[in-house]
PDB file of C-alpha atoms and ligand atoms in Angstrom:
ATOM      1  CA  MET A  12      10.332 -10.932  -1.744  1.00  0.00           C
ATOM      2  CA  LEU A  13      11.500  -7.733  -3.390  1.00  0.00           C
ATOM      3  CA  VAL A  14       9.188  -4.743  -3.863  1.00  0.00           C
ATOM      4  CA  CYS A  15      10.262  -1.963  -6.207  1.00  0.00           C
ATOM      5  CA  LEU A  16       8.867   1.454  -5.311  1.00  0.00           C
ATOM      6  CA  ASP A  17       8.785   3.988  -8.110  1.00  0.00           C
ATOM      7  CA  PRO A  18       8.330   7.636  -7.106  1.00  0.00           C
ATOM      8  CA  GLY A  19       6.944   9.331 -10.206  1.00  0.00           C
ATOM      9  CA  HIS A  20       8.917  12.048 -12.065  1.00  0.00           C
ATOM     10  CA  GLY A  21      12.019  13.729 -10.603  1.00  0.00           C
ATOM     11  CA  GLY A  22      14.844  16.071 -11.506  1.00  0.00           C
ATOM     12  CA  SER A  23      14.044  18.106 -14.622  1.00  0.00           C
ATOM     13  CA  ASP A  24      10.567  16.520 -14.741  1.00  0.00           C
ATOM     14  CA  PRO A  25       8.494  17.970 -11.867  1.00  0.00           C
ATOM     15  CA  GLY A  26       5.297  16.187 -12.882  1.00  0.00           C
ATOM     16  CA  ALA A  27       2.133  18.065 -12.013  1.00  0.00           C
ATOM     17  CA  THR A  28       2.680  21.339 -10.214  1.00  0.00           C
ATOM     18  CA  PHE A  29       0.650  23.765  -8.164  1.00  0.00           C
ATOM     19  CA  GLY A  30       2.554  26.941  -7.405  1.00  0.00           C
ATOM     20  CA  THR A  31       5.790  25.793  -5.816  1.00  0.00           C
ATOM     21  CA  LEU A  32       4.413  22.358  -4.947  1.00  0.00           C
ATOM     22  CA  TYR A  33       5.711  19.602  -7.225  1.00  0.00           C
ATOM     23  CA  GLU A  34       4.373  16.126  -7.856  1.00  0.00           C
ATOM     24  CA  LYS A  35       7.956  14.800  -7.879  1.00  0.00           C
ATOM     25  CA  THR A  36       8.457  15.933  -4.266  1.00  0.00           C
ATOM     26  CA  LEU A  37       5.238  14.390  -2.980  1.00  0.00           C
ATOM     27  CA  THR A  38       5.766  11.074  -4.778  1.00  0.00           C
ATOM     28  CA  LEU A  39       9.253  10.775  -3.298  1.00  0.00           C
ATOM     29  CA  SER A  40       7.994  11.490   0.232  1.00  0.00           C
ATOM     30  CA  LEU A  41       5.203   8.933  -0.122  1.00  0.00           C
ATOM     31  CA  ALA A  42       7.483   6.264  -1.597  1.00  0.00           C
ATOM     32  CA  LEU A  43      10.123   6.697   1.106  1.00  0.00           C
ATOM     33  CA  ALA A  44       7.449   6.609   3.833  1.00  0.00           C
ATOM     34  CA  LEU A  45       5.977   3.441   2.322  1.00  0.00           C
ATOM     35  CA  GLY A  46       9.390   1.816   2.081  1.00  0.00           C
ATOM     36  CA  ARG A  47      10.090   2.604   5.734  1.00  0.00           C
ATOM     37  CA  ARG A  48       6.718   1.210   6.772  1.00  0.00           C
ATOM     38  CA  LEU A  49       7.339  -1.982   4.809  1.00  0.00           C
ATOM     39  CA  THR A  50      10.855  -2.666   6.052  1.00  0.00           C
ATOM     40  CA  ASP A  51      10.026  -1.666   9.639  1.00  0.00           C
ATOM     41  CA  SER A  52       7.214  -4.199   9.952  1.00  0.00           C
ATOM     42  CA  TYR A  53       7.681  -6.937   7.373  1.00  0.00           C
ATOM     43  CA  ALA A  54      10.281  -9.361   6.141  1.00  0.00           C
ATOM     44  CA  VAL A  55      10.579  -7.768   2.706  1.00  0.00           C
ATOM     45  CA  ASN A  56      13.267  -6.118   0.639  1.00  0.00           C
ATOM     46  CA  VAL A  57      12.526  -2.730  -0.867  1.00  0.00           C
ATOM     47  CA  MET A  58      14.281  -1.052  -3.776  1.00  0.00           C
ATOM     48  CA  TYR A  59      13.590   2.342  -5.335  1.00  0.00           C
ATOM     49  CA  THR A  60      13.884   3.651  -8.872  1.00  0.00           C
ATOM     50  CA  ARG A  61      15.071   6.892  -7.287  1.00  0.00           C
ATOM     51  CA  GLN A  62      15.671   8.025  -3.715  1.00  0.00           C
ATOM     52  CA  ASP A  63      16.415  11.655  -4.423  1.00  0.00           C
ATOM     53  CA  ASP A  64      15.411  14.403  -6.813  1.00  0.00           C
ATOM     54  CA  ARG A  65      16.755  13.075 -10.118  1.00  0.00           C
ATOM     55  CA  PHE A  66      15.406  12.350 -13.571  1.00  0.00           C
ATOM     56  CA  VAL A  67      14.963   8.662 -14.433  1.00  0.00           C
ATOM     57  CA  ALA A  68      13.413   7.714 -17.788  1.00  0.00           C
ATOM     58  CA  LEU A  69      10.329   5.489 -17.700  1.00  0.00           C
ATOM     59  CA  SER A  70      12.007   2.580 -19.511  1.00  0.00           C
ATOM     60  CA  GLU A  71      14.968   2.837 -17.159  1.00  0.00           C
ATOM     61  CA  ARG A  72      12.630   2.518 -14.176  1.00  0.00           C
ATOM     62  CA  ALA A  73      11.137  -0.677 -15.609  1.00  0.00           C
ATOM     63  CA  ARG A  74      14.574  -2.008 -16.503  1.00  0.00           C
ATOM     64  CA  MET A  75      15.848  -1.468 -12.956  1.00  0.00           C
ATOM     65  CA  ALA A  76      12.975  -3.537 -11.546  1.00  0.00           C
ATOM     66  CA  ASN A  77      13.350  -6.227 -14.212  1.00  0.00           C
ATOM     67  CA  ASP A  78      17.121  -6.509 -13.720  1.00  0.00           C
ATOM     68  CA  ALA A  79      16.681  -6.854  -9.948  1.00  0.00           C
ATOM     69  CA  ARG A  80      13.924  -9.446 -10.514  1.00  0.00           C
ATOM     70  CA  ALA A  81      11.549  -7.538  -8.269  1.00  0.00           C
ATOM     71  CA  ASN A  82       8.375  -9.396  -7.339  1.00  0.00           C
ATOM     72  CA  PHE A  83       6.158  -6.351  -7.375  1.00  0.00           C
ATOM     73  CA  PHE A  84       6.438  -2.864  -8.863  1.00  0.00           C
ATOM     74  CA  LEU A  85       4.501   0.042  -7.413  1.00  0.00           C
ATOM     75  CA  SER A  86       4.541   3.414  -9.105  1.00  0.00           C
ATOM     76  CA  ILE A  87       3.346   6.410  -7.097  1.00  0.00           C
ATOM     77  CA  HIS A  88       1.944   9.540  -8.723  1.00  0.00           C
ATOM     78  CA  ILE A  89      -0.169  12.541  -7.820  1.00  0.00           C
ATOM     79  CA  ASN A  90      -3.096  13.386 -10.075  1.00  0.00           C
ATOM     80  CA  ALA A  91      -3.994  16.738 -11.627  1.00  0.00           C
ATOM     81  CA  GLY A  92      -6.513  18.159 -14.038  1.00  0.00           C
ATOM     82  CA  GLY A  93      -9.518  19.318 -12.091  1.00  0.00           C
ATOM     83  CA  GLY A  94     -10.784  16.300 -10.145  1.00  0.00           C
ATOM     84  CA  GLU A  95     -10.273  15.068  -6.636  1.00  0.00           C
ATOM     85  CA  GLY A  96      -9.780  11.720  -4.954  1.00  0.00           C
ATOM     86  CA  TYR A  97      -7.816   8.516  -5.363  1.00  0.00           C
ATOM     87  CA  GLU A  98      -7.513   5.955  -8.173  1.00  0.00           C
ATOM     88  CA  ASP A  99      -5.125   3.213  -9.186  1.00  0.00           C
ATOM     89  CA  TYR A 100      -4.142   1.454 -12.376  1.00  0.00           C
ATOM     90  CA  VAL A 101      -3.018  -1.896 -13.716  1.00  0.00           C
ATOM     91  CA  TYR A 102      -2.061  -2.784 -17.285  1.00  0.00           C
ATOM     92  CA  PRO A 103      -5.073  -3.382 -19.580  1.00  0.00           C
ATOM     93  CA  GLY A 104      -6.274  -6.982 -19.424  1.00  0.00           C
ATOM     94  CA  THR A 105      -4.510  -7.860 -16.170  1.00  0.00           C
ATOM     95  CA  GLU A 106      -7.475  -7.267 -13.851  1.00  0.00           C
ATOM     96  CA  PRO A 107      -8.531 -10.983 -13.957  1.00  0.00           C
ATOM     97  CA  THR A 108      -4.957 -12.088 -13.156  1.00  0.00           C
ATOM     98  CA  ARG A 109      -2.817 -12.114 -10.028  1.00  0.00           C
ATOM     99  CA  THR A 110      -1.919  -8.499 -10.800  1.00  0.00           C
ATOM    100  CA  GLY A 111      -5.563  -7.534 -10.466  1.00  0.00           C
ATOM    101  CA  ARG A 112      -5.993  -9.510  -7.261  1.00  0.00           C
ATOM    102  CA  ILE A 113      -3.042  -7.729  -5.660  1.00  0.00           C
ATOM    103  CA  ARG A 114      -4.341  -4.348  -6.829  1.00  0.00           C
ATOM    104  CA  ASP A 115      -7.830  -5.105  -5.497  1.00  0.00           C
ATOM    105  CA  ILE A 116      -6.504  -5.800  -1.998  1.00  0.00           C
ATOM    106  CA  LEU A 117      -4.207  -2.781  -2.050  1.00  0.00           C
ATOM    107  CA  HIS A 118      -7.064  -0.598  -3.293  1.00  0.00           C
ATOM    108  CA  ASP A 119      -9.363  -1.783  -0.506  1.00  0.00           C
ATOM    109  CA  TYR A 120      -6.868  -0.944   2.235  1.00  0.00           C
ATOM    110  CA  ILE A 121      -6.055   2.473   0.818  1.00  0.00           C
ATOM    111  CA  VAL A 122      -9.676   3.431   0.149  1.00  0.00           C
ATOM    112  CA  HIS A 123     -10.745   2.242   3.585  1.00  0.00           C
ATOM    113  CA  PHE A 124      -8.221   4.665   5.056  1.00  0.00           C
ATOM    114  CA  LEU A 125      -9.021   7.539   2.684  1.00  0.00           C
ATOM    115  CA  GLN A 126     -12.776   7.325   3.071  1.00  0.00           C
ATOM    116  CA  LYS A 127     -12.422   8.161   6.764  1.00  0.00           C
ATOM    117  CA  LEU A 128     -10.912  11.452   5.577  1.00  0.00           C
ATOM    118  CA  GLY A 129     -13.733  12.092   3.122  1.00  0.00           C
ATOM    119  CA  VAL A 130     -11.584  11.359   0.067  1.00  0.00           C
ATOM    120  CA  ASP A 131     -13.370  10.110  -3.060  1.00  0.00           C
ATOM    121  CA  ASP A 132     -12.685   6.635  -4.444  1.00  0.00           C
ATOM    122  CA  ARG A 133     -12.387   7.183  -8.195  1.00  0.00           C
ATOM    123  CA  GLY A 134     -12.090   3.485  -8.769  1.00  0.00           C
ATOM    124  CA  LYS A 135      -9.874   0.675 -10.010  1.00  0.00           C
ATOM    125  CA  LYS A 136      -8.701   1.429 -13.537  1.00  0.00           C
ATOM    126  CA  GLU A 137      -6.536   0.131 -16.358  1.00  0.00           C
ATOM    127  CA  ALA A 138      -4.119   2.092 -18.541  1.00  0.00           C
ATOM    128  CA  ASP A 139      -1.259   1.429 -20.924  1.00  0.00           C
ATOM    129  CA  PHE A 140       1.370   3.255 -18.864  1.00  0.00           C
ATOM    130  CA  ALA A 141       4.986   2.554 -19.834  1.00  0.00           C
ATOM    131  CA  VAL A 142       6.040   1.413 -16.364  1.00  0.00           C
ATOM    132  CA  LEU A 143       3.121  -1.042 -16.276  1.00  0.00           C
ATOM    133  CA  ARG A 144       3.744  -2.255 -19.837  1.00  0.00           C
ATOM    134  CA  GLU A 145       7.507  -2.695 -19.578  1.00  0.00           C
ATOM    135  CA  THR A 146       7.785  -4.242 -16.131  1.00  0.00           C
ATOM    136  CA  ALA A 147       7.952  -8.038 -16.151  1.00  0.00           C
ATOM    137  CA  MET A 148       6.385  -8.504 -12.720  1.00  0.00           C
ATOM    138  CA  ASP A 149       2.986  -7.650 -11.221  1.00  0.00           C
ATOM    139  CA  ALA A 150       2.705  -3.885 -11.220  1.00  0.00           C
ATOM    140  CA  ALA A 151       0.318  -1.139 -10.233  1.00  0.00           C
ATOM    141  CA  LEU A 152       0.308   2.649 -10.401  1.00  0.00           C
ATOM    142  CA  LEU A 153      -1.337   4.837  -7.777  1.00  0.00           C
ATOM    143  CA  GLU A 154      -2.689   8.324  -8.444  1.00  0.00           C
ATOM    144  CA  VAL A 155      -2.785   9.663  -4.894  1.00  0.00           C
ATOM    145  CA  LEU A 156      -5.200  12.625  -4.839  1.00  0.00           C
ATOM    146  CA  PHE A 157      -5.071  15.792  -6.956  1.00  0.00           C
ATOM    147  CA  ILE A 158      -2.417  18.433  -6.563  1.00  0.00           C
ATOM    148  CA  ASP A 159      -4.796  21.056  -7.993  1.00  0.00           C
ATOM    149  CA  SER A 160      -7.598  20.337  -5.523  1.00  0.00           C
ATOM    150  CA  ALA A 161      -7.396  22.505  -2.389  1.00  0.00           C
ATOM    151  CA  LYS A 162      -9.069  19.774  -0.334  1.00  0.00           C
ATOM    152  CA  ASP A 163      -6.692  17.043  -1.568  1.00  0.00           C
ATOM    153  CA  ARG A 164      -3.653  19.297  -1.354  1.00  0.00           C
ATOM    154  CA  ALA A 165      -4.249  20.026   2.331  1.00  0.00           C
ATOM    155  CA  LEU A 166      -3.861  16.284   2.953  1.00  0.00           C
ATOM    156  CA  LEU A 167      -0.981  15.717   0.547  1.00  0.00           C
ATOM    157  CA  VAL A 168       1.314  18.256   2.191  1.00  0.00           C
ATOM    158  CA  SER A 169       0.692  16.853   5.686  1.00  0.00           C
ATOM    159  CA  ALA A 170       3.492  14.658   7.000  1.00  0.00           C
ATOM    160  CA  GLU A 171       0.969  12.853   9.161  1.00  0.00           C
ATOM    161  CA  PHE A 172      -1.212  12.095   6.135  1.00  0.00           C
ATOM    162  CA  GLN A 173       1.797  10.876   4.174  1.00  0.00           C
ATOM    163  CA  ASP A 174       2.767   8.498   6.958  1.00  0.00           C
ATOM    164  CA  GLN A 175      -0.790   7.240   7.497  1.00  0.00           C
ATOM    165  CA  PHE A 176      -1.242   6.718   3.773  1.00  0.00           C
ATOM    166  CA  ALA A 177       2.030   4.789   3.723  1.00  0.00           C
ATOM    167  CA  ALA A 178       0.839   2.666   6.649  1.00  0.00           C
ATOM    168  CA  ALA A 179      -2.403   1.796   4.857  1.00  0.00           C
ATOM    169  CA  ALA A 180      -0.575   0.965   1.627  1.00  0.00           C
ATOM    170  CA  ALA A 181       2.004  -1.115   3.511  1.00  0.00           C
ATOM    171  CA  ALA A 182      -0.728  -3.107   5.252  1.00  0.00           C
ATOM    172  CA  GLY A 183      -2.442  -3.665   1.917  1.00  0.00           C
ATOM    173  CA  LEU A 184       0.748  -4.796   0.208  1.00  0.00           C
ATOM    174  CA  ALA A 185       1.596  -7.067   3.127  1.00  0.00           C
ATOM    175  CA  ASP A 186      -1.816  -8.699   2.865  1.00  0.00           C
ATOM    176  CA  ALA A 187      -1.775  -8.954  -0.930  1.00  0.00           C
ATOM    177  CA  LEU A 188       1.809 -10.240  -1.169  1.00  0.00           C
ATOM    178  CA  ARG A 189       1.552 -12.311   2.022  1.00  0.00           C
ATOM    179  CA  LEU A 190       4.583 -10.628   3.537  1.00  0.00           C
ATOM    180  CA  PRO A 191       5.648 -12.246   6.810  1.00  0.00           C
ATOM    181  CA  LEU A 192       5.939 -10.003   9.828  1.00  0.00           C
ATOM    182  CA  LYS A 193       9.500  -9.031  10.636  1.00  0.00           C
ATOM    183  CA  GLY A 194      11.351 -11.193  13.129  1.00  0.00           C
ATOM    184  CA  GLY A 195      10.189 -14.499  11.716  1.00  0.00           C
ATOM    185  CA  THR A 196       7.735 -16.818  13.398  1.00  0.00           C
ATOM    186  CA  PRO A 197       6.455 -15.392  16.679  1.00  0.00           C
ATOM    187  CA  PRO A 198       7.146 -17.474  19.782  1.00  0.00           C
ATOM    188  CA  THR A 199       4.768 -20.363  20.111  1.00  0.00           C
ATOM    189  CA  PRO A 200       2.179 -19.495  22.750  1.00  0.00           C
ATOM    190  CA  ALA A 201       2.047 -21.813  25.757  1.00  0.00           C
ATOM    191  CA  PRO A 202      -0.152 -24.796  25.041  1.00  0.00           C
ATOM    192  CA  THR A 203      -3.706 -24.043  26.113  1.00  0.00           C
ATOM    193  CA  ALA A 204      -5.527 -26.996  24.590  1.00  0.00           C
ATOM    194  CA  PRO A 205      -7.868 -28.814  26.958  1.00  0.00           C
ATOM    195  CA  PRO A 206      -7.082 -32.417  27.935  1.00  0.00           C
ATOM    196  CA  PRO A 207      -7.783 -34.968  25.219  1.00  0.00           C
ATOM    197  CA  THR A 208     -10.973 -36.226  26.869  1.00  0.00           C
ATOM    198  CA  SER A 209     -12.703 -32.902  26.249  1.00  0.00           C
ATOM    199  CA  SER A 210     -10.889 -32.174  23.024  1.00  0.00           C
ATOM    200  CA  PRO A 211     -13.121 -31.530  20.034  1.00  0.00           C
ATOM    201  CA  GLY A 212     -12.668 -33.591  16.929  1.00  0.00           C
ATOM    202  CA  PRO A 213     -10.298 -32.337  14.273  1.00  0.00           C
ATOM    203  CA  GLY A 214     -11.672 -29.576  12.119  1.00  0.00           C
ATOM    204  CA  VAL A 215     -13.076 -27.438  14.939  1.00  0.00           C
ATOM    205  CA  LEU A 216     -11.387 -24.045  15.129  1.00  0.00           C
ATOM    206  CA  TYR A 217     -11.583 -21.720  18.099  1.00  0.00           C
ATOM    207  CA  ARG A 218     -10.828 -18.036  17.705  1.00  0.00           C
ATOM    208  CA  VAL A 219      -9.661 -15.815  20.536  1.00  0.00           C
ATOM    209  CA  GLN A 220     -11.209 -12.369  20.331  1.00  0.00           C
ATOM    210  CA  VAL A 221      -9.747  -9.551  22.359  1.00  0.00           C
ATOM    211  CA  GLY A 222     -11.549  -6.548  20.962  1.00  0.00           C
ATOM    212  CA  ALA A 223     -14.099  -5.225  18.500  1.00  0.00           C
ATOM    213  CA  PHE A 224     -13.902  -1.716  17.157  1.00  0.00           C
ATOM    214  CA  HIS A 225     -15.750   0.470  14.725  1.00  0.00           C
ATOM    215  CA  ASP A 226     -12.515   2.329  14.139  1.00  0.00           C
ATOM    216  CA  ARG A 227     -10.104   0.305  12.035  1.00  0.00           C
ATOM    217  CA  GLN A 228      -7.088   2.211  13.372  1.00  0.00           C
ATOM    218  CA  ARG A 229      -7.904   1.210  16.943  1.00  0.00           C
ATOM    219  CA  ALA A 230      -8.233  -2.409  15.842  1.00  0.00           C
ATOM    220  CA  ASP A 231      -4.896  -2.174  14.022  1.00  0.00           C
ATOM    221  CA  ALA A 232      -3.279  -0.625  17.092  1.00  0.00           C
ATOM    222  CA  LEU A 233      -4.436  -3.442  19.330  1.00  0.00           C
ATOM    223  CA  ALA A 234      -3.331  -6.039  16.800  1.00  0.00           C
ATOM    224  CA  ALA A 235       0.086  -4.385  16.616  1.00  0.00           C
ATOM    225  CA  GLU A 236       0.352  -4.480  20.397  1.00  0.00           C
ATOM    226  CA  LEU A 237      -0.482  -8.174  20.439  1.00  0.00           C
ATOM    227  CA  ARG A 238       2.046  -8.885  17.703  1.00  0.00           C
ATOM    228  CA  GLN A 239       4.716  -7.121  19.738  1.00  0.00           C
ATOM    229  CA  LYS A 240       3.940  -9.553  22.531  1.00  0.00           C
ATOM    230  CA  GLY A 241       4.403 -12.455  20.153  1.00  0.00           C
ATOM    231  CA  TYR A 242       0.812 -13.321  19.310  1.00  0.00           C
ATOM    232  CA  PRO A 243      -0.023 -13.651  15.606  1.00  0.00           C
ATOM    233  CA  ALA A 244      -2.946 -11.212  15.761  1.00  0.00           C
ATOM    234  CA  ILE A 245      -4.956 -10.346  12.680  1.00  0.00           C
ATOM    235  CA  VAL A 246      -7.755  -7.863  12.115  1.00  0.00           C
ATOM    236  CA  LEU A 247     -10.933  -9.209  10.506  1.00  0.00           C
ATOM    237  CA  PRO A 248     -14.216  -7.546   9.701  1.00  0.00           C
ATOM    238  CA  ALA A 249     -16.862  -8.638  12.202  1.00  0.00           C
ATOM    239  CA  SER A 250     -19.707 -10.633  10.633  1.00  0.00           C
ATOM    240  CA  ASP A 251     -22.149  -7.853  11.495  1.00  0.00           C
ATOM    241  CA  GLY A 252     -19.842  -5.270  10.018  1.00  0.00           C
ATOM    242  CA  GLY A 253     -22.515  -3.677   7.869  1.00  0.00           C
ATOM    243  CA  HIS A 254     -23.541  -1.079  10.387  1.00  0.00           C
TER     244      HIS A 254
HETATM  245 ZN1   ZN B 318       2.688  11.649 -12.496  1.00  0.00          ZN
END
């Protein structure tokens, strides 16, 4: 599985600007943080359309991903123009396809994280962007907050925010693309099944629950701890989650 990360703009093209703050700088930081998060935790290969401050034409970005036969293309941008909040895009007409399904999952993870910070969800959108049109694989484009909103900008320039955003996006991509955790199959836990006489018939599933949290980050932290110990932990919404 190869994911191509595309930090928007670069070099002579700063993208949106606010004073001395450039979109091209923020997109690169976010893309590199996301790539680190992905390769640290998951069995996935990551490529970039740029890893430093250089100009790369839009068609060249798509061609790089196509030539490498990437499985997914993710373009990262910062919005501008007087709004605030987060939105993402797929190519027009692809929402009912696998592209849309991947975007929906990614969107849910990112918005779940951002809403805890009071960031608006501007929705799941479609647009005829060149990098979405010219890439041969599933592709999405993120507009991560507004550089000209003081509230959004305070988050965007924070290294902690950048890393937490990357963590949320990485978890979403891992779920959507079914990326295996790094290190292959965890060790098989010791057999704990009861003797056959008391064994239930096939089809009965027992879950082991070790915690329930209102704070998703605490749930994720516990799951990560369990995974480190070799248990294939997952985080699920509780059935009474609508508190
Ligand atoms: Zn942009």
